[in-house]
PDB file of C-alpha atoms and ligand atoms in Angstrom:
ATOM      1  CA  UNK A   1      19.238  18.714   8.876  1.00  0.00           C
ATOM      2  CA  UNK A   2      20.048  15.348   7.215  1.00  0.00           C
ATOM      3  CA  UNK A   3      23.533  14.074   7.266  1.00  0.00           C
ATOM      4  CA  UNK A   4      22.947  11.751   4.400  1.00  0.00           C
ATOM      5  CA  UNK A   5      21.111  11.609   1.043  1.00  0.00           C
ATOM      6  CA  UNK A   6      18.732   8.587   1.913  1.00  0.00           C
ATOM      7  CA  UNK A   7      15.134   8.643   0.431  1.00  0.00           C
ATOM      8  CA  UNK A   8      12.165   7.354   2.386  1.00  0.00           C
ATOM      9  CA  UNK A   9       8.783   6.197   1.328  1.00  0.00           C
ATOM     10  CA  UNK A  10       6.200   6.737   4.104  1.00  0.00           C
ATOM     11  CA  UNK A  11       3.467   8.016   1.740  1.00  0.00           C
ATOM     12  CA  UNK A  12       3.019   7.200  -1.950  1.00  0.00           C
ATOM     13  CA  UNK A  13       3.443  10.950  -2.571  1.00  0.00           C
ATOM     14  CA  UNK A  14       7.085  10.617  -1.252  1.00  0.00           C
ATOM     15  CA  UNK A  15       7.557   9.636  -4.812  1.00  0.00           C
ATOM     16  CA  UNK A  16       6.922  12.183  -7.755  1.00  0.00           C
ATOM     17  CA  UNK A  17       4.516  11.020 -10.629  1.00  0.00           C
ATOM     18  CA  UNK A  18       7.673  10.539 -12.623  1.00  0.00           C
ATOM     19  CA  UNK A  19       9.429   8.417  -9.851  1.00  0.00           C
ATOM     20  CA  UNK A  20       6.252   6.369  -9.638  1.00  0.00           C
ATOM     21  CA  UNK A  21       6.359   5.678 -13.284  1.00  0.00           C
ATOM     22  CA  UNK A  22       9.997   4.670 -12.847  1.00  0.00           C
ATOM     23  CA  UNK A  23       9.354   2.567  -9.803  1.00  0.00           C
ATOM     24  CA  UNK A  24       6.669   0.583 -11.985  1.00  0.00           C
ATOM     25  CA  UNK A  25       9.055   0.295 -14.943  1.00  0.00           C
ATOM     26  CA  UNK A  26      11.771  -1.161 -12.686  1.00  0.00           C
ATOM     27  CA  UNK A  27       9.157  -3.673 -11.221  1.00  0.00           C
ATOM     28  CA  UNK A  28       8.331  -4.983 -14.585  1.00  0.00           C
ATOM     29  CA  UNK A  29      11.941  -5.211 -15.784  1.00  0.00           C
ATOM     30  CA  UNK A  30      13.985  -8.319 -15.618  1.00  0.00           C
ATOM     31  CA  UNK A  31      16.377  -8.167 -12.738  1.00  0.00           C
ATOM     32  CA  UNK A  32      20.070  -7.785 -14.151  1.00  0.00           C
ATOM     33  CA  UNK A  33      21.954  -6.044 -11.265  1.00  0.00           C
ATOM     34  CA  UNK A  34      22.193  -6.764  -7.659  1.00  0.00           C
ATOM     35  CA  UNK A  35      22.220  -3.180  -5.950  1.00  0.00           C
ATOM     36  CA  UNK A  36      21.806  -4.789  -2.567  1.00  0.00           C
ATOM     37  CA  UNK A  37      24.578  -7.098  -2.789  1.00  0.00           C
ATOM     38  CA  UNK A  38      26.389  -7.484   0.728  1.00  0.00           C
ATOM     39  CA  UNK A  39      23.547  -5.189   2.110  1.00  0.00           C
ATOM     40  CA  UNK A  40      20.815  -5.949   4.414  1.00  0.00           C
ATOM     41  CA  UNK A  41      17.293  -4.978   4.809  1.00  0.00           C
ATOM     42  CA  UNK A  42      15.484  -5.033   8.381  1.00  0.00           C
ATOM     43  CA  UNK A  43      11.813  -5.745   8.136  1.00  0.00           C
ATOM     44  CA  UNK A  44      10.002  -4.860  11.357  1.00  0.00           C
ATOM     45  CA  UNK A  45       6.401  -6.105  11.834  1.00  0.00           C
ATOM     46  CA  UNK A  46       4.163  -4.704  14.556  1.00  0.00           C
ATOM     47  CA  UNK A  47       1.060  -6.433  12.823  1.00  0.00           C
ATOM     48  CA  UNK A  48       0.816  -9.918  10.956  1.00  0.00           C
ATOM     49  CA  UNK A  49       1.607 -10.282   7.428  1.00  0.00           C
ATOM     50  CA  UNK A  50       1.522 -12.963   4.664  1.00  0.00           C
ATOM     51  CA  UNK A  51       2.035 -11.016   1.590  1.00  0.00           C
ATOM     52  CA  UNK A  52       4.149  -8.003   2.702  1.00  0.00           C
ATOM     53  CA  UNK A  53       6.689  -9.990   4.488  1.00  0.00           C
ATOM     54  CA  UNK A  54       7.233 -12.633   1.943  1.00  0.00           C
ATOM     55  CA  UNK A  55       7.247 -10.172  -0.974  1.00  0.00           C
ATOM     56  CA  UNK A  56       9.677  -7.903   0.654  1.00  0.00           C
ATOM     57  CA  UNK A  57      11.989 -10.626   1.613  1.00  0.00           C
ATOM     58  CA  UNK A  58      12.130 -12.090  -1.887  1.00  0.00           C
ATOM     59  CA  UNK A  59      12.336  -8.762  -3.418  1.00  0.00           C
ATOM     60  CA  UNK A  60      15.491  -8.210  -1.128  1.00  0.00           C
ATOM     61  CA  UNK A  61      16.823 -11.624  -2.312  1.00  0.00           C
ATOM     62  CA  UNK A  62      16.361 -10.852  -5.946  1.00  0.00           C
ATOM     63  CA  UNK A  63      18.350  -7.872  -5.715  1.00  0.00           C
ATOM     64  CA  UNK A  64      21.305  -9.492  -3.939  1.00  0.00           C
ATOM     65  CA  UNK A  65      20.666  -8.432  -0.474  1.00  0.00           C
ATOM     66  CA  UNK A  66      19.847 -10.358   2.815  1.00  0.00           C
ATOM     67  CA  UNK A  67      16.491  -9.758   4.559  1.00  0.00           C
ATOM     68  CA  UNK A  68      15.969 -10.054   8.278  1.00  0.00           C
ATOM     69  CA  UNK A  69      12.430 -10.125   9.469  1.00  0.00           C
ATOM     70  CA  UNK A  70      11.812  -8.940  12.868  1.00  0.00           C
ATOM     71  CA  UNK A  71       8.540  -9.223  14.900  1.00  0.00           C
ATOM     72  CA  UNK A  72       8.105  -6.112  16.945  1.00  0.00           C
ATOM     73  CA  UNK A  73       7.938  -8.017  20.212  1.00  0.00           C
ATOM     74  CA  UNK A  74      11.459  -9.338  19.547  1.00  0.00           C
ATOM     75  CA  UNK A  75      12.742  -5.658  19.824  1.00  0.00           C
ATOM     76  CA  UNK A  76      10.048  -4.201  21.836  1.00  0.00           C
ATOM     77  CA  UNK A  77       9.514  -0.896  20.390  1.00  0.00           C
ATOM     78  CA  UNK A  78       9.242   1.640  23.102  1.00  0.00           C
ATOM     79  CA  UNK A  79       9.070  -1.060  25.560  1.00  0.00           C
ATOM     80  CA  UNK A  80      12.527  -2.734  25.687  1.00  0.00           C
ATOM     81  CA  UNK A  81      14.216   0.407  24.105  1.00  0.00           C
ATOM     82  CA  UNK A  82      12.987   3.472  22.143  1.00  0.00           C
ATOM     83  CA  UNK A  83      11.799   3.228  18.455  1.00  0.00           C
ATOM     84  CA  UNK A  84      14.911   5.702  17.986  1.00  0.00           C
ATOM     85  CA  UNK A  85      17.307   3.254  19.399  1.00  0.00           C
ATOM     86  CA  UNK A  86      16.032   0.567  17.555  1.00  0.00           C
ATOM     87  CA  UNK A  87      16.130   2.317  14.339  1.00  0.00           C
ATOM     88  CA  UNK A  88      19.767   3.556  14.741  1.00  0.00           C
ATOM     89  CA  UNK A  89      20.909   0.076  15.837  1.00  0.00           C
ATOM     90  CA  UNK A  90      19.247  -1.651  12.751  1.00  0.00           C
ATOM     91  CA  UNK A  91      20.584   1.144  10.613  1.00  0.00           C
ATOM     92  CA  UNK A  92      23.923   0.424  11.540  1.00  0.00           C
ATOM     93  CA  UNK A  93      23.751  -3.129   9.725  1.00  0.00           C
ATOM     94  CA  UNK A  94      21.196  -2.522   7.154  1.00  0.00           C
ATOM     95  CA  UNK A  95      20.783  -0.405   3.981  1.00  0.00           C
ATOM     96  CA  UNK A  96      16.995  -0.418   4.399  1.00  0.00           C
ATOM     97  CA  UNK A  97      14.546  -0.526   7.266  1.00  0.00           C
ATOM     98  CA  UNK A  98      11.062  -1.552   6.303  1.00  0.00           C
ATOM     99  CA  UNK A  99       8.296  -1.304   9.010  1.00  0.00           C
ATOM    100  CA  UNK A 100       4.735  -2.374   9.497  1.00  0.00           C
ATOM    101  CA  UNK A 101       3.545  -0.139  12.410  1.00  0.00           C
ATOM    102  CA  UNK A 102       0.390   0.460  14.423  1.00  0.00           C
ATOM    103  CA  UNK A 103       1.060   4.278  14.246  1.00  0.00           C
ATOM    104  CA  UNK A 104       2.485   6.178  11.108  1.00  0.00           C
ATOM    105  CA  UNK A 105       4.386   8.352  13.723  1.00  0.00           C
ATOM    106  CA  UNK A 106       6.681   5.463  14.511  1.00  0.00           C
ATOM    107  CA  UNK A 107       7.959   5.638  10.891  1.00  0.00           C
ATOM    108  CA  UNK A 108       8.500   9.313  11.025  1.00  0.00           C
ATOM    109  CA  UNK A 109      10.490   8.706  14.604  1.00  0.00           C
ATOM    110  CA  UNK A 110      12.559   6.201  12.518  1.00  0.00           C
ATOM    111  CA  UNK A 111      13.231   8.607   9.640  1.00  0.00           C
ATOM    112  CA  UNK A 112      14.336  11.369  12.191  1.00  0.00           C
ATOM    113  CA  UNK A 113      16.559   9.028  14.168  1.00  0.00           C
ATOM    114  CA  UNK A 114      18.386   7.834  10.908  1.00  0.00           C
ATOM    115  CA  UNK A 115      18.683  11.060   9.260  1.00  0.00           C
ATOM    116  CA  UNK A 116      21.682  12.233  11.320  1.00  0.00           C
ATOM    117  CA  UNK A 117      23.672   9.164  10.635  1.00  0.00           C
ATOM    118  CA  UNK A 118      26.605   9.131   8.230  1.00  0.00           C
ATOM    119  CA  UNK A 119      25.396   6.341   6.001  1.00  0.00           C
ATOM    120  CA  UNK A 120      22.134   6.383   3.870  1.00  0.00           C
ATOM    121  CA  UNK A 121      19.511   4.085   5.444  1.00  0.00           C
ATOM    122  CA  UNK A 122      16.005   4.104   3.672  1.00  0.00           C
ATOM    123  CA  UNK A 123      12.889   3.638   5.588  1.00  0.00           C
ATOM    124  CA  UNK A 124       9.941   2.161   3.624  1.00  0.00           C
ATOM    125  CA  UNK A 125       6.422   2.125   5.128  1.00  0.00           C
ATOM    126  CA  UNK A 126       5.136  -1.815   5.125  1.00  0.00           C
ATOM    127  CA  UNK A 127       1.814  -0.541   6.264  1.00  0.00           C
ATOM    128  CA  UNK A 128       0.785   1.844   8.819  1.00  0.00           C
ATOM    129  CA  UNK A 129      -2.718   3.162  10.079  1.00  0.00           C
ATOM    130  CA  UNK A 130      -2.341   5.974   7.561  1.00  0.00           C
ATOM    131  CA  UNK A 131      -0.992   4.422   4.190  1.00  0.00           C
ATOM    132  CA  UNK A 132       0.013   1.368   2.505  1.00  0.00           C
ATOM    133  CA  UNK A 133       2.445   2.695  -0.323  1.00  0.00           C
ATOM    134  CA  UNK A 134       3.819  -0.504  -1.400  1.00  0.00           C
ATOM    135  CA  UNK A 135       0.396  -1.943  -1.988  1.00  0.00           C
ATOM    136  CA  UNK A 136      -0.544   0.929  -4.081  1.00  0.00           C
ATOM    137  CA  UNK A 137       2.428   0.267  -6.419  1.00  0.00           C
ATOM    138  CA  UNK A 138       1.379  -3.347  -6.951  1.00  0.00           C
ATOM    139  CA  UNK A 139      -2.233  -2.186  -7.459  1.00  0.00           C
ATOM    140  CA  UNK A 140      -1.020   0.058 -10.273  1.00  0.00           C
ATOM    141  CA  UNK A 141       1.326  -2.576 -11.746  1.00  0.00           C
ATOM    142  CA  UNK A 142      -1.885  -4.987 -11.833  1.00  0.00           C
ATOM    143  CA  UNK A 143      -3.936  -2.322 -13.496  1.00  0.00           C
ATOM    144  CA  UNK A 144      -1.320  -1.592 -15.950  1.00  0.00           C
ATOM    145  CA  UNK A 145      -0.934  -5.404 -16.976  1.00  0.00           C
ATOM    146  CA  UNK A 146      -4.711  -5.786 -17.379  1.00  0.00           C
ATOM    147  CA  UNK A 147      -5.246  -2.890 -19.546  1.00  0.00           C
ATOM    148  CA  UNK A 148      -1.883  -1.748 -20.886  1.00  0.00           C
ATOM    149  CA  UNK A 149      -1.957   1.799 -19.596  1.00  0.00           C
ATOM    150  CA  UNK A 150      -2.953   3.663 -16.427  1.00  0.00           C
ATOM    151  CA  UNK A 151      -3.914   7.040 -17.701  1.00  0.00           C
ATOM    152  CA  UNK A 152      -7.603   7.304 -18.360  1.00  0.00           C
ATOM    153  CA  UNK A 153      -8.398   4.162 -16.511  1.00  0.00           C
ATOM    154  CA  UNK A 154     -11.636   4.460 -14.512  1.00  0.00           C
ATOM    155  CA  UNK A 155     -11.210   2.666 -10.897  1.00  0.00           C
ATOM    156  CA  UNK A 156     -13.731   2.532  -8.022  1.00  0.00           C
ATOM    157  CA  UNK A 157     -12.928   1.721  -4.543  1.00  0.00           C
ATOM    158  CA  UNK A 158     -15.840   0.637  -2.365  1.00  0.00           C
ATOM    159  CA  UNK A 159     -16.014   0.249   1.402  1.00  0.00           C
ATOM    160  CA  UNK A 160     -13.848   1.863   4.224  1.00  0.00           C
ATOM    161  CA  UNK A 161     -11.520   4.404   2.729  1.00  0.00           C
ATOM    162  CA  UNK A 162      -8.590   3.342   4.955  1.00  0.00           C
ATOM    163  CA  UNK A 163      -4.776   3.356   4.558  1.00  0.00           C
ATOM    164  CA  UNK A 164      -5.055   1.128   1.491  1.00  0.00           C
ATOM    165  CA  UNK A 165      -7.613   3.414  -0.167  1.00  0.00           C
ATOM    166  CA  UNK A 166      -5.593   6.575   0.620  1.00  0.00           C
ATOM    167  CA  UNK A 167      -2.335   5.147  -0.785  1.00  0.00           C
ATOM    168  CA  UNK A 168      -4.396   3.945  -3.977  1.00  0.00           C
ATOM    169  CA  UNK A 169      -6.231   7.141  -4.619  1.00  0.00           C
ATOM    170  CA  UNK A 170      -2.993   9.291  -4.413  1.00  0.00           C
ATOM    171  CA  UNK A 171      -1.084   6.860  -6.524  1.00  0.00           C
ATOM    172  CA  UNK A 172      -3.939   6.871  -8.881  1.00  0.00           C
ATOM    173  CA  UNK A 173      -4.296  10.515  -9.533  1.00  0.00           C
ATOM    174  CA  UNK A 174      -0.513  10.604  -9.960  1.00  0.00           C
ATOM    175  CA  UNK A 175      -0.850   8.350 -12.753  1.00  0.00           C
ATOM    176  CA  UNK A 176      -3.741   9.732 -14.576  1.00  0.00           C
ATOM    177  CA  UNK A 177      -6.545   7.301 -13.337  1.00  0.00           C
ATOM    178  CA  UNK A 178      -9.953   8.608 -12.868  1.00  0.00           C
ATOM    179  CA  UNK A 179     -10.738   7.436  -9.305  1.00  0.00           C
ATOM    180  CA  UNK A 180     -14.057   7.178  -7.661  1.00  0.00           C
ATOM    181  CA  UNK A 181     -14.476   6.251  -3.906  1.00  0.00           C
ATOM    182  CA  UNK A 182     -17.957   5.138  -2.363  1.00  0.00           C
ATOM    183  CA  UNK A 183     -17.948   4.970   1.474  1.00  0.00           C
ATOM    184  CA  UNK A 184     -20.525   5.779   4.084  1.00  0.00           C
ATOM    185  CA  UNK A 185     -20.260   8.557   6.288  1.00  0.00           C
ATOM    186  CA  UNK A 186     -17.624   8.351   8.938  1.00  0.00           C
ATOM    187  CA  UNK A 187     -15.704   6.044   6.607  1.00  0.00           C
ATOM    188  CA  UNK A 188     -14.769   8.580   3.927  1.00  0.00           C
ATOM    189  CA  UNK A 189     -11.472  10.259   2.905  1.00  0.00           C
ATOM    190  CA  UNK A 190     -11.091  13.556   4.813  1.00  0.00           C
ATOM    191  CA  UNK A 191     -10.850  17.098   3.096  1.00  0.00           C
ATOM    192  CA  UNK A 192      -7.129  16.872   3.653  1.00  0.00           C
ATOM    193  CA  UNK A 193      -6.896  13.712   1.605  1.00  0.00           C
ATOM    194  CA  UNK A 194      -9.232  15.159  -1.214  1.00  0.00           C
ATOM    195  CA  UNK A 195      -7.111  18.308  -1.359  1.00  0.00           C
ATOM    196  CA  UNK A 196      -3.853  16.285  -1.262  1.00  0.00           C
ATOM    197  CA  UNK A 197      -5.211  14.275  -4.381  1.00  0.00           C
ATOM    198  CA  UNK A 198      -6.251  17.477  -6.284  1.00  0.00           C
ATOM    199  CA  UNK A 199      -2.715  18.853  -5.727  1.00  0.00           C
ATOM    200  CA  UNK A 200      -1.032  15.524  -6.861  1.00  0.00           C
ATOM    201  CA  UNK A 201      -3.339  15.222  -9.972  1.00  0.00           C
ATOM    202  CA  UNK A 202      -2.360  18.775 -10.785  1.00  0.00           C
ATOM    203  CA  UNK A 203       1.382  18.326 -10.257  1.00  0.00           C
ATOM    204  CA  UNK A 204       1.253  15.193 -12.388  1.00  0.00           C
ATOM    205  CA  UNK A 205      -0.735  16.792 -15.236  1.00  0.00           C
ATOM    206  CA  UNK A 206      -1.899  13.605 -16.499  1.00  0.00           C
ATOM    207  CA  UNK A 207      -5.877  14.110 -16.038  1.00  0.00           C
ATOM    208  CA  UNK A 208      -6.083  11.989 -12.784  1.00  0.00           C
ATOM    209  CA  UNK A 209      -9.024  12.878 -10.724  1.00  0.00           C
ATOM    210  CA  UNK A 210     -10.616  11.794  -7.366  1.00  0.00           C
ATOM    211  CA  UNK A 211     -14.418  11.822  -6.724  1.00  0.00           C
ATOM    212  CA  UNK A 212     -15.907  10.565  -3.579  1.00  0.00           C
ATOM    213  CA  UNK A 213     -19.557   9.563  -3.799  1.00  0.00           C
ATOM    214  CA  UNK A 214     -22.068   8.011  -1.259  1.00  0.00           C
ATOM    215  CA  UNK A 215     -23.540   5.579  -3.635  1.00  0.00           C
ATOM    216  CA  UNK A 216     -21.569   2.536  -4.447  1.00  0.00           C
ATOM    217  CA  UNK A 217     -23.694   2.028  -7.605  1.00  0.00           C
ATOM    218  CA  UNK A 218     -22.559   5.259  -8.777  1.00  0.00           C
ATOM    219  CA  UNK A 219     -18.886   4.495  -8.206  1.00  0.00           C
ATOM    220  CA  UNK A 220     -19.128   1.224  -9.913  1.00  0.00           C
ATOM    221  CA  UNK A 221     -21.041   2.387 -13.096  1.00  0.00           C
ATOM    222  CA  UNK A 222     -18.804   1.813 -16.057  1.00  0.00           C
ATOM    223  CA  UNK A 223     -15.614   1.328 -13.712  1.00  0.00           C
ATOM    224  CA  UNK A 224     -12.811  -0.978 -15.286  1.00  0.00           C
ATOM    225  CA  UNK A 225     -11.525  -1.852 -11.839  1.00  0.00           C
ATOM    226  CA  UNK A 226     -13.643  -2.706  -8.699  1.00  0.00           C
ATOM    227  CA  UNK A 227     -11.433  -2.611  -5.567  1.00  0.00           C
ATOM    228  CA  UNK A 228     -12.125  -3.158  -1.868  1.00  0.00           C
ATOM    229  CA  UNK A 229     -10.416  -3.995   1.471  1.00  0.00           C
ATOM    230  CA  UNK A 230     -11.361  -5.486   4.670  1.00  0.00           C
ATOM    231  CA  UNK A 231     -13.843  -3.349   6.890  1.00  0.00           C
ATOM    232  CA  UNK A 232     -12.001  -3.939  10.056  1.00  0.00           C
ATOM    233  CA  UNK A 233      -8.378  -3.146   9.703  1.00  0.00           C
ATOM    234  CA  UNK A 234      -5.698  -4.106  11.981  1.00  0.00           C
ATOM    235  CA  UNK A 235      -5.761  -2.318  15.392  1.00  0.00           C
ATOM    236  CA  UNK A 236      -9.506  -1.776  14.787  1.00  0.00           C
ATOM    237  CA  UNK A 237     -10.850  -5.043  16.402  1.00  0.00           C
ATOM    238  CA  UNK A 238     -12.653  -3.513  19.217  1.00  0.00           C
ATOM    239  CA  UNK A 239     -14.867  -1.579  16.642  1.00  0.00           C
ATOM    240  CA  UNK A 240     -15.422  -4.730  14.529  1.00  0.00           C
ATOM    241  CA  UNK A 241     -19.270  -4.924  15.134  1.00  0.00           C
ATOM    242  CA  UNK A 242     -19.999  -1.320  14.492  1.00  0.00           C
ATOM    243  CA  UNK A 243     -17.796  -1.293  11.337  1.00  0.00           C
ATOM    244  CA  UNK A 244     -19.504  -4.453   9.718  1.00  0.00           C
ATOM    245  CA  UNK A 245     -22.825  -3.026  10.486  1.00  0.00           C
ATOM    246  CA  UNK A 246     -22.116   0.513   8.965  1.00  0.00           C
ATOM    247  CA  UNK A 247     -20.263  -0.959   6.046  1.00  0.00           C
ATOM    248  CA  UNK A 248     -22.637  -3.910   5.199  1.00  0.00           C
ATOM    249  CA  UNK A 249     -24.286  -2.294   2.034  1.00  0.00           C
ATOM    250  CA  UNK A 250     -20.754  -1.552   0.558  1.00  0.00           C
ATOM    251  CA  UNK A 251     -19.924  -4.997  -0.664  1.00  0.00           C
ATOM    252  CA  UNK A 252     -18.405  -6.099  -4.049  1.00  0.00           C
ATOM    253  CA  UNK A 253     -20.693  -8.785  -5.303  1.00  0.00           C
ATOM    254  CA  UNK A 254     -21.929 -10.077  -8.525  1.00  0.00           C
ATOM    255  CA  UNK A 255     -24.738  -7.376  -8.853  1.00  0.00           C
ATOM    256  CA  UNK A 256     -22.107  -4.608  -8.410  1.00  0.00           C
ATOM    257  CA  UNK A 257     -19.792  -6.109 -11.062  1.00  0.00           C
ATOM    258  CA  UNK A 258     -22.566  -6.156 -13.535  1.00  0.00           C
ATOM    259  CA  UNK A 259     -22.799  -2.239 -13.322  1.00  0.00           C
ATOM    260  CA  UNK A 260     -19.084  -2.084 -13.954  1.00  0.00           C
ATOM    261  CA  UNK A 261     -17.729  -2.028 -17.526  1.00  0.00           C
ATOM    262  CA  UNK A 262     -17.727  -5.409 -19.347  1.00  0.00           C
ATOM    263  CA  UNK A 263     -13.964  -5.854 -18.989  1.00  0.00           C
ATOM    264  CA  UNK A 264     -13.931  -4.824 -15.543  1.00  0.00           C
ATOM    265  CA  UNK A 265     -11.427  -6.622 -13.085  1.00  0.00           C
ATOM    266  CA  UNK A 266     -11.919  -7.125  -9.312  1.00  0.00           C
ATOM    267  CA  UNK A 267      -8.910  -6.325  -7.056  1.00  0.00           C
ATOM    268  CA  UNK A 268      -8.539  -6.900  -3.166  1.00  0.00           C
ATOM    269  CA  UNK A 269      -5.279  -6.278  -1.406  1.00  0.00           C
ATOM    270  CA  UNK A 270      -6.054  -9.366   0.844  1.00  0.00           C
ATOM    271  CA  UNK A 271      -6.671 -10.788   3.351  1.00  0.00           C
ATOM    272  CA  UNK A 272     -10.302 -11.074   2.224  1.00  0.00           C
ATOM    273  CA  UNK A 273     -13.365 -11.701   4.427  1.00  0.00           C
ATOM    274  CA  UNK A 274     -15.764 -13.729   1.959  1.00  0.00           C
ATOM    275  CA  UNK A 275     -19.178 -12.610   2.632  1.00  0.00           C
ATOM    276  CA  UNK A 276     -18.200  -9.173   4.018  1.00  0.00           C
ATOM    277  CA  UNK A 277     -16.700  -6.762   1.843  1.00  0.00           C
ATOM    278  CA  UNK A 278     -16.633  -9.166  -1.045  1.00  0.00           C
ATOM    279  CA  UNK A 279     -18.554 -12.238  -2.065  1.00  0.00           C
ATOM    280  CA  UNK A 280     -17.057 -15.600  -2.749  1.00  0.00           C
ATOM    281  CA  UNK A 281     -18.222 -15.503  -6.211  1.00  0.00           C
ATOM    282  CA  UNK A 282     -16.618 -11.996  -6.741  1.00  0.00           C
ATOM    283  CA  UNK A 283     -13.300 -12.906  -5.177  1.00  0.00           C
ATOM    284  CA  UNK A 284     -13.015 -16.281  -7.172  1.00  0.00           C
ATOM    285  CA  UNK A 285     -15.013 -15.427 -10.326  1.00  0.00           C
ATOM    286  CA  UNK A 286     -13.475 -14.958 -13.770  1.00  0.00           C
ATOM    287  CA  UNK A 287     -13.030 -11.056 -13.212  1.00  0.00           C
ATOM    288  CA  UNK A 288     -10.858 -11.534 -10.160  1.00  0.00           C
ATOM    289  CA  UNK A 289      -7.235 -10.544 -10.491  1.00  0.00           C
ATOM    290  CA  UNK A 290      -6.309 -10.730  -6.647  1.00  0.00           C
ATOM    291  CA  UNK A 291      -3.601 -13.258  -6.792  1.00  0.00           C
ATOM    292  CA  UNK A 292      -1.971 -11.532  -9.787  1.00  0.00           C
ATOM    293  CA  UNK A 293      -2.132  -8.411  -7.444  1.00  0.00           C
ATOM    294  CA  UNK A 294      -0.562 -10.389  -4.500  1.00  0.00           C
ATOM    295  CA  UNK A 295       2.281 -11.738  -6.790  1.00  0.00           C
ATOM    296  CA  UNK A 296       2.918  -8.229  -7.791  1.00  0.00           C
ATOM    297  CA  UNK A 297       3.706  -7.046  -4.209  1.00  0.00           C
ATOM    298  CA  UNK A 298       7.010  -8.707  -4.684  1.00  0.00           C
ATOM    299  CA  UNK A 299       7.693  -7.153  -8.155  1.00  0.00           C
ATOM    300  CA  UNK A 300       6.596  -3.776  -6.929  1.00  0.00           C
ATOM    301  CA  UNK A 301       8.764  -3.985  -3.729  1.00  0.00           C
ATOM    302  CA  UNK A 302      11.611  -4.932  -6.034  1.00  0.00           C
ATOM    303  CA  UNK A 303      11.198  -2.005  -8.173  1.00  0.00           C
ATOM    304  CA  UNK A 304      10.817   0.446  -5.169  1.00  0.00           C
ATOM    305  CA  UNK A 305      13.980  -1.141  -3.639  1.00  0.00           C
ATOM    306  CA  UNK A 306      15.952  -0.835  -6.877  1.00  0.00           C
ATOM    307  CA  UNK A 307      14.839   2.825  -7.351  1.00  0.00           C
ATOM    308  CA  UNK A 308      15.615   3.717  -3.661  1.00  0.00           C
ATOM    309  CA  UNK A 309      19.123   2.169  -4.190  1.00  0.00           C
ATOM    310  CA  UNK A 310      19.810   4.042  -7.354  1.00  0.00           C
ATOM    311  CA  UNK A 311      18.574   7.199  -6.163  1.00  0.00           C
ATOM    312  CA  UNK A 312      20.436   7.637  -2.861  1.00  0.00           C
TER     313      UNK A 312
HETATM  314  N1   CP B   1      -1.980  -7.028   1.484  1.00  0.00           N
HETATM  315  C1   CP B   1      -1.086  -6.980   2.617  1.00  0.00           C
HETATM  316  O1   CP B   1      -0.515  -6.197   2.967  1.00  0.00           O
HETATM  317  O2   CP B   1      -1.069  -8.388   2.937  1.00  0.00           O
HETATM  318  P1   CP B   1      -0.519  -8.769   4.327  1.00  0.00           P
HETATM  319  O3   CP B   1      -1.163  -8.161   5.466  1.00  0.00           O
HETATM  320  O4   CP B   1      -0.659 -10.215   4.287  1.00  0.00           O
HETATM  321  O5   CP B   1       1.010  -8.446   4.249  1.00  0.00           O
HETATM  322  N1  NVA B   2      -6.740  -2.092   5.759  1.00  0.00           N
HETATM  323  C1  NVA B   2      -5.874  -3.252   6.004  1.00  0.00           C
HETATM  324  C2  NVA B   2      -5.012  -3.815   5.194  1.00  0.00           C
HETATM  325  C3  NVA B   2      -4.423  -5.031   5.389  1.00  0.00           C
HETATM  326  C4  NVA B   2      -3.380  -5.407   4.292  1.00  0.00           C
HETATM  327  C5  NVA B   2      -5.239  -3.265   7.458  1.00  0.00           C
HETATM  328  O1  NVA B   2      -4.802  -2.114   7.848  1.00  0.00           O
HETATM  329  O2  NVA B   2      -5.229  -4.128   8.265  1.00  0.00           O
END
């Protein structure tokens, strides 16, 4: 039983489709209030980050708050003390605890430890092995900026159907996007992900859909957005050679872009590995919007924080 009304975002579907739209509207609006004034945000990182750390810190500053970034080894999660004790300690100083974790369960333990506290402390997933929800918010913001609307857009994700893909497809169907995923066997979304997407699409009622196909050409045909991510996510380094070999046909390159819609844009959450999941030409070419997308990480996190501060 929760003693405080804090909202948490561990998965993108912790937001309803209406709330998702509200976050995107807040992300696009000028900042006129300081809901984090005199409040702090602890940002804990078990993995490296260029975009998420900087985007989150700046979003907190823009809302009047004070960010403190903490490398996991400084607090020693489950080494120096338990995840629960770290969460309760950080929660006694901060209004928000954001964390990038190797195992999604660490975030759930943080939420459980903070739920009995008298004051609201929101936990935000800054990337786990399961989801990357703040990335998906930035992805949708970028697509909306490119095309004006989200409903009915055709988006193709190509490669490893990983944490980034999972948040993207769920956000997409909640926003009415027609989503296609092309991944080889062993790297595809599971039945639970597909069922979850179907449920989210139905609840949103905006006509969003998700189809998983084996052929990347089929996914790319007529798509308005081509999206990919690294083949070796953080924590998967031991499998790197096998992954590169299995995923090698699933590359965004100039030939694939030619199959997409003439106005298609290329997105990548970054960091990119040129020559692996994406060619230099595709990443740097005129269709690429990857650095607009990277900037949007900050606006999306600001929208999310403003929403969480307003709703709990
Ligand atoms: N896209 C993304 O999350 O980048 P970082 O790993 O640099 O934060
Ligand atoms: N899938 C990648 C995303 C990096 C932002 C990873 O988890 O490492």
